[in-house]
């Protein structure tokens, strides 16, 4: 699959504001993932496209979408309230596009954090769980768990897929945090990967191997959540 197979859609954030989306659904889809981008790149970034392709191969449909600042061509992220509204609008659109598929949400880095904040404030309709690819627990070289305080108000299963070299989520902070979130949270560590899921050549693996591993972990988790009562 490739970027050309994704169907362009329009997502209404409110009466006057709209953002672009990309809907990719394989014939064997068994779940849908509302997939938000990171702070510095939109839904057409190569990392987003290739991840969506891998998810499709695993039977997971994706709705990628832009936050309004990317739609405007700005580099400055939107206020949280607008990001949360965009997440909700994307979830609503995904439910319209795939009303029978189990629905999950999350995303890369900033997009995953905005999704979790939206869920913590008020449950996203029909969303069964949240999956994060590189949750940004703190800024680089400024370790803290302040960005995770809202996660205790998330009452659906969560999956954190994190690289062991992620400078935005130091493991001595992340692992105890996931443990404190109890059965609601799962952590999958990708050996040698950084925040962008790149691995050094000395690891003996390529970035494509890492993407497939991350997607396989998510697919297994989704299956477990769907089968649980």
Coordinates of N, CA and C in Angstrom, one line a residue:
X1 N 0.8 -1.2 0.0 CA 0.0 0.0 0.0 C 0.9 1.2 0.0
X2 N 0.3 2.3 -0.4 CA 1.1 3.6 -0.5 C 0.2 4.8 -0.2
X3 N 0.8 6.0 -0.1 CA 0.1 7.2 0.2 C -1.1 7.4 -0.8
X4 N -0.9 7.0 -2.1 CA -1.9 7.2 -3.1 C -3.2 6.4 -2.8
X5 N -3.1 5.4 -2.0 CA -4.3 4.6 -1.7 C -5.2 5.2 -0.6
X6 N -4.7 6.2 0.0 CA -5.4 6.8 1.1 C -6.5 7.8 0.5
X7 N -7.6 7.8 1.0 CA -8.7 8.6 0.6 C -8.7 9.9 1.3
X8 N -8.6 11.1 0.6 CA -8.7 12.4 1.3 C -10.1 12.6 1.9
X9 N -10.2 13.1 3.1 CA -11.4 13.5 3.7 C -11.3 14.8 4.4
X10 N -12.4 15.5 4.6 CA -12.4 16.7 5.3 C -13.1 16.5 6.7
X11 N -12.5 17.1 7.7 CA -12.9 16.9 9.1 C -13.4 18.3 9.6
X12 N -14.6 18.4 10.0 CA -15.1 19.7 10.6 C -14.8 19.8 12.0
X13 N -13.9 20.7 12.4 CA -13.6 20.9 13.8 C -14.7 21.7 14.5
X14 N -15.2 22.8 13.8 CA -16.4 23.5 14.2 C -17.0 24.1 12.9
X15 N -18.0 25.0 13.1 CA -18.7 25.6 12.0 C -17.8 26.3 11.0
X16 N -16.7 26.9 11.5 CA -15.9 27.7 10.6 C -14.5 27.1 10.4
X17 N -14.1 26.0 11.0 CA -12.8 25.5 10.9 C -12.8 24.0 10.4
X18 N -12.0 23.7 9.4 CA -11.9 22.4 8.9 C -10.5 22.0 8.7
X19 N -10.2 20.7 8.8 CA -8.8 20.2 8.6 C -8.9 19.0 7.6
X20 N -7.7 18.7 7.0 CA -7.6 17.6 6.1 C -7.4 16.3 6.8
X21 N -7.9 15.2 6.3 CA -7.6 13.9 6.8 C -7.3 12.9 5.7
X22 N -6.7 11.8 6.0 CA -6.4 10.7 5.1 C -6.9 9.4 5.6
X23 N -7.8 8.8 4.9 CA -8.5 7.6 5.4 C -8.0 6.4 4.6
X24 N -7.4 5.4 5.3 CA -6.8 4.3 4.7 C -7.4 3.0 5.3
X25 N -8.1 2.2 4.6 CA -8.8 1.1 5.1 C -8.5 -0.2 4.3
X26 N -7.9 -1.2 4.9 CA -7.6 -2.4 4.1 C -8.9 -3.3 4.0
X27 N -8.9 -4.2 3.1 CA -10.1 -5.0 2.9 C -10.4 -5.9 4.1
X28 N -9.3 -6.2 4.9 CA -9.5 -7.1 6.0 C -9.4 -6.4 7.3
X29 N -9.9 -5.1 7.3 CA -9.8 -4.3 8.5 C -10.6 -4.9 9.7
X30 N -9.9 -5.0 10.9 CA -10.6 -5.5 12.1 C -10.6 -4.4 13.2
X31 N -10.0 -3.2 12.9 CA -10.0 -2.2 13.9 C -9.7 -0.9 13.2
X32 N -10.0 0.3 13.8 CA -9.7 1.6 13.2 C -8.9 2.4 14.3
X33 N -7.9 3.1 13.8 CA -7.0 3.9 14.7 C -7.0 5.3 14.2
X34 N -7.4 6.2 15.0 CA -7.4 7.7 14.7 C -6.0 8.2 15.1
X35 N -5.2 8.5 14.1 CA -3.8 8.6 14.1 C -3.3 10.1 14.0
X36 N -3.0 10.7 15.1 CA -2.5 12.1 15.1 C -1.0 12.2 14.9
X37 N -0.6 13.3 14.3 CA 0.8 13.5 14.0 C 1.6 14.1 15.1
X38 N 2.9 14.2 15.0 CA 3.7 14.8 16.0 C 3.7 16.3 15.8
X39 N 4.4 17.1 16.7 CA 4.4 18.5 16.7 C 5.0 19.1 15.4
X40 N 6.1 18.5 14.9 CA 6.9 19.1 13.9 C 6.5 18.7 12.5
X41 N 5.6 17.8 12.3 CA 5.4 17.3 10.9 C 3.9 16.8 10.8
X42 N 3.3 17.1 9.7 CA 1.9 16.7 9.5 C 1.7 15.3 9.1
X43 N 0.5 15.0 8.7 CA 0.1 13.6 8.4 C 0.7 13.0 7.1
X44 N 1.3 13.9 6.3 CA 1.9 13.4 5.1 C 3.4 13.1 5.3
X45 N 3.9 13.3 6.5 CA 5.3 13.0 6.7 C 5.6 11.5 6.4
X46 N 6.8 11.2 5.9 CA 7.1 9.9 5.5 C 6.9 8.9 6.7
X47 N 7.2 9.3 7.9 CA 7.0 8.4 9.0 C 5.6 8.0 9.3
X48 N 4.7 9.0 9.1 CA 3.3 8.8 9.3 C 2.7 7.9 8.2
X49 N 3.1 8.2 6.9 CA 2.6 7.4 5.8 C 3.1 5.9 5.9
X50 N 4.3 5.7 6.2 CA 4.8 4.3 6.2 C 4.2 3.6 7.4
X51 N 4.0 4.3 8.5 CA 3.4 3.6 9.7 C 1.9 3.3 9.4
X52 N 1.2 4.2 8.7 CA -0.2 3.9 8.3 C -0.2 2.7 7.3
X53 N 0.8 2.6 6.4 CA 0.8 1.5 5.5 C 1.1 0.2 6.3
X54 N 2.0 0.2 7.2 CA 2.2 -1.0 8.0 C 1.0 -1.4 8.8
X55 N 0.3 -0.4 9.4 CA -0.9 -0.7 10.1 C -2.0 -1.4 9.2
X56 N -2.1 -0.9 8.0 CA -3.0 -1.5 7.0 C -2.7 -2.9 6.7
X57 N -1.4 -3.2 6.6 CA -1.0 -4.6 6.4 C -1.4 -5.5 7.5
X58 N -1.4 -4.9 8.7 CA -1.8 -5.6 9.9 C -3.3 -5.7 10.2
X59 N -4.1 -5.1 9.2 CA -5.6 -5.2 9.3 C -6.1 -4.0 10.1
X60 N -5.4 -2.9 10.3 CA -5.9 -1.8 11.0 C -6.1 -0.6 10.1
X61 N -7.3 -0.1 10.0 CA -7.6 1.1 9.3 C -7.1 2.3 10.0
X62 N -6.7 3.4 9.3 CA -6.2 4.6 10.0 C -6.9 5.8 9.4
X63 N -7.2 6.7 10.3 CA -7.6 8.1 9.9 C -6.5 9.0 10.4
X64 N -5.7 9.5 9.5 CA -4.7 10.5 9.8 C -5.3 11.9 9.6
X65 N -4.8 12.9 10.3 CA -5.4 14.2 10.2 C -4.5 15.3 10.6
X66 N -4.7 16.5 10.1 CA -3.9 17.6 10.5 C -4.5 18.3 11.7
X67 N -3.7 18.9 12.6 CA -4.2 19.9 13.5 C -4.2 21.2 12.8
X68 N -5.1 22.1 13.2 CA -5.2 23.4 12.4 C -4.0 24.1 12.1
X69 N -3.0 24.2 13.0 CA -1.8 24.9 12.7 C -1.0 24.4 11.5
X70 N -1.0 23.1 11.4 CA -0.4 22.5 10.2 C -1.2 22.8 8.9
X71 N -2.5 22.8 9.0 CA -3.4 23.2 7.9 C -3.1 24.6 7.5
X72 N -2.8 25.5 8.5 CA -2.5 26.9 8.1 C -1.0 27.1 7.6
X73 N -0.2 26.1 7.8 CA 1.2 26.2 7.4 C 2.0 26.9 8.5
X74 N 1.6 26.8 9.7 CA 2.3 27.4 10.8 C 3.1 26.3 11.5
X75 N 4.2 26.8 12.2 CA 5.0 25.9 13.0 C 4.7 25.9 14.5
X76 N 3.8 26.9 14.8 CA 3.4 27.0 16.3 C 2.2 26.2 16.5
X77 N 2.3 25.3 17.5 CA 1.2 24.4 17.8 C 0.0 25.2 18.3
X78 N -1.2 24.6 18.1 CA -2.5 25.3 18.5 C -2.6 25.2 20.0
X79 N -3.4 26.1 20.6 CA -3.8 25.9 22.1 C -4.4 24.5 22.3
X80 N -4.1 24.0 23.5 CA -4.6 22.6 23.8 C -6.1 22.5 23.5
X81 N -7.0 23.5 23.9 CA -8.4 23.3 23.7 C -8.7 23.1 22.2
X82 N -8.0 23.7 21.3 CA -8.3 23.5 19.9 C -7.8 22.2 19.4
X83 N -6.7 21.8 20.0 CA -6.2 20.4 19.6 C -7.2 19.3 20.1
X84 N -7.7 19.5 21.3 CA -8.6 18.5 21.9 C -9.9 18.5 21.0
X85 N -10.4 19.7 20.6 CA -11.5 19.7 19.7 C -11.3 19.0 18.4
X86 N -10.1 19.1 17.9 CA -9.7 18.5 16.6 C -9.7 17.0 16.8
X87 N -9.1 16.5 17.9 CA -9.1 15.1 18.2 C -10.5 14.6 18.2
X88 N -11.4 15.3 18.9 CA -12.8 14.8 19.0 C -13.5 14.8 17.6
X89 N -13.2 15.8 16.8 CA -13.8 15.8 15.4 C -13.3 14.7 14.6
X90 N -12.0 14.3 14.7 CA -11.4 13.2 14.0 C -12.0 11.9 14.4
X91 N -12.2 11.7 15.7 CA -12.9 10.5 16.2 C -14.3 10.4 15.7
X92 N -15.0 11.5 15.7 CA -16.4 11.5 15.1 C -16.4 11.1 13.7
X93 N -15.4 11.6 12.9 CA -15.3 11.3 11.5 C -15.0 9.8 11.3
X94 N -14.1 9.3 12.1 CA -13.7 7.9 12.0 C -14.9 7.0 12.3
X95 N -15.7 7.4 13.2 CA -16.9 6.6 13.6 C -17.9 6.6 12.4
X96 N -18.0 7.7 11.7 CA -18.8 7.8 10.5 C -18.3 6.9 9.4
X97 N -17.0 6.9 9.2 CA -16.4 6.2 8.1 C -16.4 4.7 8.4
X98 N -16.3 4.3 9.6 CA -16.2 2.8 10.0 C -17.0 2.5 11.2
X99 N -18.3 2.6 11.1 CA -19.2 2.4 12.3 C -19.2 1.1 12.9
X100 N -18.7 0.1 12.2 CA -18.7 -1.3 12.8 C -17.3 -1.7 13.3
X101 N -16.3 -0.9 13.1 CA -14.9 -1.3 13.5 C -14.7 -0.9 15.0
X102 N -14.0 -1.7 15.8 CA -13.6 -1.2 17.1 C -12.7 0.0 16.9
X103 N -12.9 1.0 17.7 CA -12.2 2.3 17.5 C -11.1 2.6 18.6
X104 N -10.0 3.0 18.1 CA -8.8 3.3 19.0 C -8.3 4.7 18.5
X105 N -7.6 5.3 19.4 CA -7.0 6.7 19.0 C -5.7 6.8 19.7
X106 N -5.0 7.9 19.2 CA -3.6 8.2 19.8 C -2.8 8.8 18.7
X107 N -1.5 8.5 18.7 CA -0.7 9.0 17.7 C 0.8 9.1 18.0
X108 N 1.5 9.9 17.2 CA 2.9 10.1 17.4 C 3.1 11.3 18.4
X109 N 3.9 11.1 19.4 CA 4.4 12.1 20.3 C 3.3 13.1 20.7
X110 N 3.5 14.4 20.2 CA 2.5 15.5 20.5 C 1.1 15.0 20.3
X111 N 0.8 14.4 19.1 CA -0.5 14.0 18.8 C -1.1 13.0 19.8
X112 N -0.3 12.1 20.3 CA -0.7 11.1 21.3 C -1.0 11.8 22.6
X113 N -0.2 12.8 22.9 CA -0.4 13.5 24.2 C -1.7 14.3 24.1
X114 N -2.0 15.0 23.0 CA -3.2 15.7 22.9 C -4.4 14.8 22.9
X115 N -4.3 13.6 22.3 CA -5.4 12.7 22.4 C -5.7 12.2 23.8
X116 N -4.6 11.9 24.6 CA -4.8 11.5 25.9 C -5.4 12.6 26.8
X117 N -5.0 13.8 26.6 CA -5.6 14.9 27.3 C -7.1 15.1 27.0
X118 N -7.5 14.9 25.7 CA -8.9 15.0 25.4 C -9.7 13.9 26.0
X119 N -9.1 12.7 26.0 CA -9.8 11.6 26.7 C -9.9 11.8 28.2
X120 N -8.9 12.4 28.8 CA -8.9 12.6 30.3 C -10.0 13.6 30.6
X121 N -10.2 14.6 29.8 CA -11.2 15.7 30.1 C -12.6 15.2 29.9
X122 N -12.8 14.4 28.9 CA -14.1 13.8 28.6 C -14.0 12.6 27.6
X123 N -14.5 11.5 28.0 CA -14.3 10.3 27.2 C -14.6 10.5 25.7
X124 N -13.7 10.1 24.8 CA -13.9 10.1 23.4 C -14.9 9.1 23.0
X125 N -16.0 9.4 22.3 CA -17.1 8.5 22.0 C -16.6 7.2 21.3
X126 N -17.0 6.1 21.9 CA -16.7 4.8 21.3 C -15.3 4.3 21.3
X127 N -14.4 5.2 21.8 CA -13.0 4.8 21.7 C -12.7 3.7 22.8
X128 N -12.1 2.6 22.3 CA -11.9 1.4 23.2 C -10.5 1.5 23.9
X129 N -9.6 2.3 23.4 CA -8.3 2.4 24.0 C -7.4 3.4 23.3
X130 N -6.3 3.8 23.9 CA -5.4 4.8 23.3 C -4.0 4.1 23.1
X131 N -3.4 4.4 22.0 CA -2.1 3.8 21.7 C -1.2 5.0 21.3
X132 N 0.0 5.0 21.9 CA 1.0 6.1 21.7 C 2.3 5.6 21.1
X133 N 2.7 6.2 20.1 CA 4.0 5.9 19.5 C 5.0 7.0 19.9
X134 N 5.7 6.7 21.0 CA 6.7 7.7 21.5 C 5.9 8.8 22.3
X135 N 5.3 8.5 23.4 CA 4.7 9.5 24.3 C 5.7 10.4 24.8
X136 N 5.5 11.7 24.6 CA 6.6 12.7 25.0 C 6.4 13.1 26.5
X137 N 7.0 12.2 27.4 CA 6.8 12.4 28.8 C 7.4 13.7 29.3
X138 N 8.5 14.2 28.7 CA 9.1 15.4 29.1 C 10.0 16.0 28.0
X139 N 10.4 17.2 28.0 CA 11.3 17.7 27.0 C 12.7 17.0 27.1
X140 N 13.4 17.0 26.1 CA 14.7 16.4 26.1 C 15.6 17.0 27.1
X141 N 16.3 16.2 27.9 CA 17.2 16.6 29.0 C 16.6 17.4 30.1
X142 N 15.2 17.3 30.2 CA 14.5 17.9 31.3 C 13.5 16.9 31.9
X143 N 14.0 15.8 32.5 CA 13.2 14.8 33.0 C 12.1 15.2 34.0
X144 N 10.9 14.8 33.8 CA 9.8 15.1 34.6 C 8.6 14.2 34.3
X145 N 7.6 14.1 35.2 CA 6.4 13.4 34.9 C 5.2 14.3 34.9
X146 N 5.5 15.7 34.8 CA 4.4 16.6 34.9 C 3.4 16.4 33.7
X147 N 3.9 16.1 32.5 CA 3.0 15.9 31.4 C 2.1 14.7 31.5
X148 N 2.4 13.9 32.5 CA 1.6 12.6 32.6 C 0.5 12.7 33.7
X149 N 0.4 13.8 34.3 CA -0.5 13.9 35.5 C -2.0 13.6 35.1
X150 N -2.4 14.0 33.8 CA -3.7 13.7 33.4 C -4.0 12.3 33.1
X151 N -3.0 11.4 33.0 CA -3.2 10.0 32.6 C -4.0 9.3 33.6
X152 N -4.0 9.7 34.8 CA -4.8 9.0 35.9 C -6.3 9.2 35.7
X153 N -6.6 10.1 34.8 CA -8.0 10.4 34.5 C -8.5 9.7 33.2
X154 N -7.6 8.9 32.6 CA -7.9 8.2 31.4 C -8.4 6.8 31.9
X155 N -9.6 6.4 31.5 CA -10.2 5.2 32.0 C -10.5 4.2 30.9
X156 N -9.6 4.2 29.9 CA -9.6 3.1 28.9 C -8.2 2.6 28.8
X157 N -8.0 1.4 28.3 CA -6.6 0.8 28.2 C -5.7 1.7 27.4
X158 N -4.4 1.7 27.8 CA -3.4 2.5 27.1 C -2.2 1.7 26.7
X159 N -1.7 1.9 25.6 CA -0.4 1.2 25.2 C 0.6 2.3 24.9
X160 N 1.8 2.2 25.5 CA 2.9 3.0 25.2 C 4.0 2.2 24.5
X161 N 4.2 2.6 23.2 CA 5.3 2.0 22.4 C 6.4 3.0 22.4
X162 N 7.5 2.6 23.1 CA 8.6 3.6 23.3 C 9.9 2.9 22.9
X163 N 10.8 3.8 22.4 CA 12.2 3.3 22.1 C 13.0 3.4 23.4
X164 N 13.9 2.5 23.6 CA 14.7 2.5 24.8 C 15.7 3.7 24.8
X165 N 15.9 4.3 23.7 CA 16.8 5.5 23.6 C 16.0 6.8 23.5
X166 N 14.8 6.8 23.8 CA 13.9 8.0 23.6 C 14.3 9.0 24.7
X167 N 14.8 10.2 24.3 CA 15.2 11.2 25.2 C 14.1 12.0 25.7
X168 N 12.9 11.8 25.2 CA 11.7 12.5 25.7 C 10.9 11.6 26.6
X169 N 11.4 10.4 27.0 CA 10.7 9.5 28.0 C 11.8 8.6 28.6
X170 N 12.5 9.2 29.6 CA 13.5 8.4 30.2 C 12.9 7.2 31.0
X171 N 13.5 6.0 30.8 CA 12.9 4.8 31.3 C 12.7 4.8 32.8
X172 N 13.7 5.3 33.6 CA 13.5 5.3 35.0 C 12.3 6.1 35.5
X173 N 11.8 7.0 34.6 CA 10.5 7.7 34.9 C 9.3 7.0 34.3
X174 N 9.5 6.6 33.1 CA 8.3 6.0 32.3 C 7.9 4.7 32.9
X175 N 8.8 3.8 33.2 CA 8.4 2.5 33.7 C 7.6 2.5 35.0
X176 N 8.0 3.2 36.0 CA 7.2 3.3 37.2 C 5.9 4.0 37.0
X177 N 5.8 5.0 36.1 CA 4.6 5.6 35.8 C 3.6 4.6 35.2
X178 N 4.0 3.8 34.2 CA 3.1 2.8 33.7 C 2.7 1.8 34.7
X179 N 3.6 1.4 35.6 CA 3.2 0.5 36.7 C 2.1 1.1 37.6
X180 N 2.2 2.4 37.9 CA 1.3 3.1 38.8 C -0.1 3.2 38.1
X181 N -0.1 3.3 36.8 CA -1.4 3.3 36.1 C -2.1 2.0 36.1
X182 N -1.4 1.0 36.6 CA -2.0 -0.3 36.9 C -2.4 -1.1 35.6
X183 N -3.5 -1.8 35.6 CA -3.8 -2.7 34.5 C -4.3 -1.9 33.3
X184 N -4.6 -0.6 33.5 CA -5.0 0.2 32.4 C -3.9 0.5 31.4
X185 N -2.7 0.3 31.8 CA -1.6 0.7 30.9 C -0.6 -0.4 30.6
X186 N -0.1 -0.5 29.4 CA 0.9 -1.5 29.0 C 2.0 -0.7 28.3
X187 N 3.2 -1.2 28.5 CA 4.4 -0.6 27.9 C 5.1 -1.6 27.0
X188 N 5.4 -1.3 25.8 CA 6.2 -2.1 24.9 C 7.5 -1.3 24.5
X189 N 8.6 -1.9 24.8 CA 9.9 -1.2 24.6 C 10.5 -1.7 23.3
X190 N 10.9 -0.8 22.5 CA 11.6 -1.2 21.2 C 13.1 -0.9 21.4
X191 N 13.9 -2.0 21.4 CA 15.3 -1.9 21.8 C 16.0 -1.0 20.8
X192 N 16.8 -0.1 21.3 CA 17.8 0.8 20.5 C 17.1 1.9 19.8
X193 N 15.8 2.0 19.8 CA 15.1 3.0 19.0 C 15.0 4.4 19.8
X194 N 15.1 5.5 19.1 CA 15.0 6.8 19.7 C 13.6 7.3 19.6
X195 N 13.4 8.6 19.8 CA 12.0 9.1 19.8 C 11.3 9.0 18.5
X196 N 12.1 9.1 17.4 CA 11.6 8.9 16.1 C 11.6 7.5 15.6
X197 N 11.9 6.6 16.4 CA 12.0 5.2 16.1 C 13.1 4.9 15.1
X198 N 14.2 5.7 15.1 CA 15.4 5.3 14.4 C 16.3 4.5 15.2
X199 N 17.0 3.6 14.6 CA 18.0 2.7 15.3 C 19.3 2.9 14.7
X200 N 20.4 2.9 15.5 CA 21.7 3.0 14.9 C 22.1 1.8 14.1
X201 N 23.0 2.0 13.2 CA 23.5 0.9 12.3 C 24.0 -0.3 13.1
X202 N 24.7 0.0 14.2 CA 25.3 -1.0 15.0 C 24.3 -2.0 15.6
X203 N 23.0 -1.6 15.6 CA 22.0 -2.4 16.2 C 21.7 -3.7 15.3
X204 N 22.2 -3.6 14.1 CA 21.9 -4.7 13.1 C 20.5 -4.7 12.6
X205 N 19.7 -3.7 12.9 CA 18.4 -3.6 12.4 C 18.2 -2.3 11.6
X206 N 17.1 -2.2 10.8 CA 16.8 -1.0 10.0 C 15.5 -0.4 10.6
X207 N 15.3 0.8 10.2 CA 14.1 1.5 10.7 C 12.8 0.7 10.3
X208 N 12.8 0.1 9.1 CA 11.6 -0.6 8.7 C 11.3 -1.8 9.6
X209 N 12.4 -2.4 10.1 CA 12.2 -3.5 11.1 C 11.5 -3.0 12.3
X210 N 12.0 -1.8 12.8 CA 11.4 -1.2 14.0 C 9.9 -0.9 13.8
X211 N 9.6 -0.3 12.7 CA 8.2 0.0 12.4 C 7.3 -1.3 12.4
X212 N 7.8 -2.3 11.8 CA 7.0 -3.6 11.8 C 6.9 -4.1 13.2
X213 N 7.9 -4.0 14.0 CA 7.8 -4.5 15.4 C 6.8 -3.7 16.2
X214 N 6.9 -2.3 16.0 CA 6.0 -1.5 16.8 C 4.5 -1.7 16.4
X215 N 4.3 -1.9 15.1 CA 2.9 -2.2 14.6 C 2.4 -3.6 15.1
X216 N 3.3 -4.5 15.1 CA 2.9 -5.9 15.5 C 2.5 -5.8 17.0
X217 N 3.3 -5.0 17.8 CA 2.9 -4.9 19.2 C 1.6 -4.3 19.4
X218 N 1.3 -3.2 18.6 CA 0.0 -2.6 18.7 C -1.1 -3.5 18.2
X219 N -0.9 -4.2 17.1 CA -2.0 -5.1 16.6 C -2.3 -6.2 17.7
X220 N -1.3 -6.7 18.4 CA -1.5 -7.7 19.4 C -2.3 -7.2 20.6
X221 N -1.9 -5.9 20.9 CA -2.6 -5.2 22.0 C -4.1 -5.0 21.7
X222 N -4.3 -4.5 20.5 CA -5.7 -4.2 20.0 C -6.5 -5.5 20.1
X223 N -6.0 -6.6 19.6 CA -6.7 -7.8 19.6 C -7.1 -8.2 21.1
X224 N -6.1 -8.0 22.0 CA -6.4 -8.3 23.4 C -7.5 -7.4 24.0
X225 N -7.4 -6.2 23.7 CA -8.5 -5.2 24.2 C -9.8 -5.6 23.6
X226 N -9.9 -5.9 22.3 CA -11.2 -6.2 21.7 C -11.8 -7.4 22.3
X227 N -11.0 -8.4 22.6 CA -11.5 -9.7 23.1 C -11.8 -9.6 24.6
X228 N -11.3 -8.6 25.3 CA -11.6 -8.5 26.7 C -13.0 -8.0 27.0
X229 N -13.6 -8.4 28.1 CA -15.0 -8.0 28.4 C -15.2 -6.5 28.4

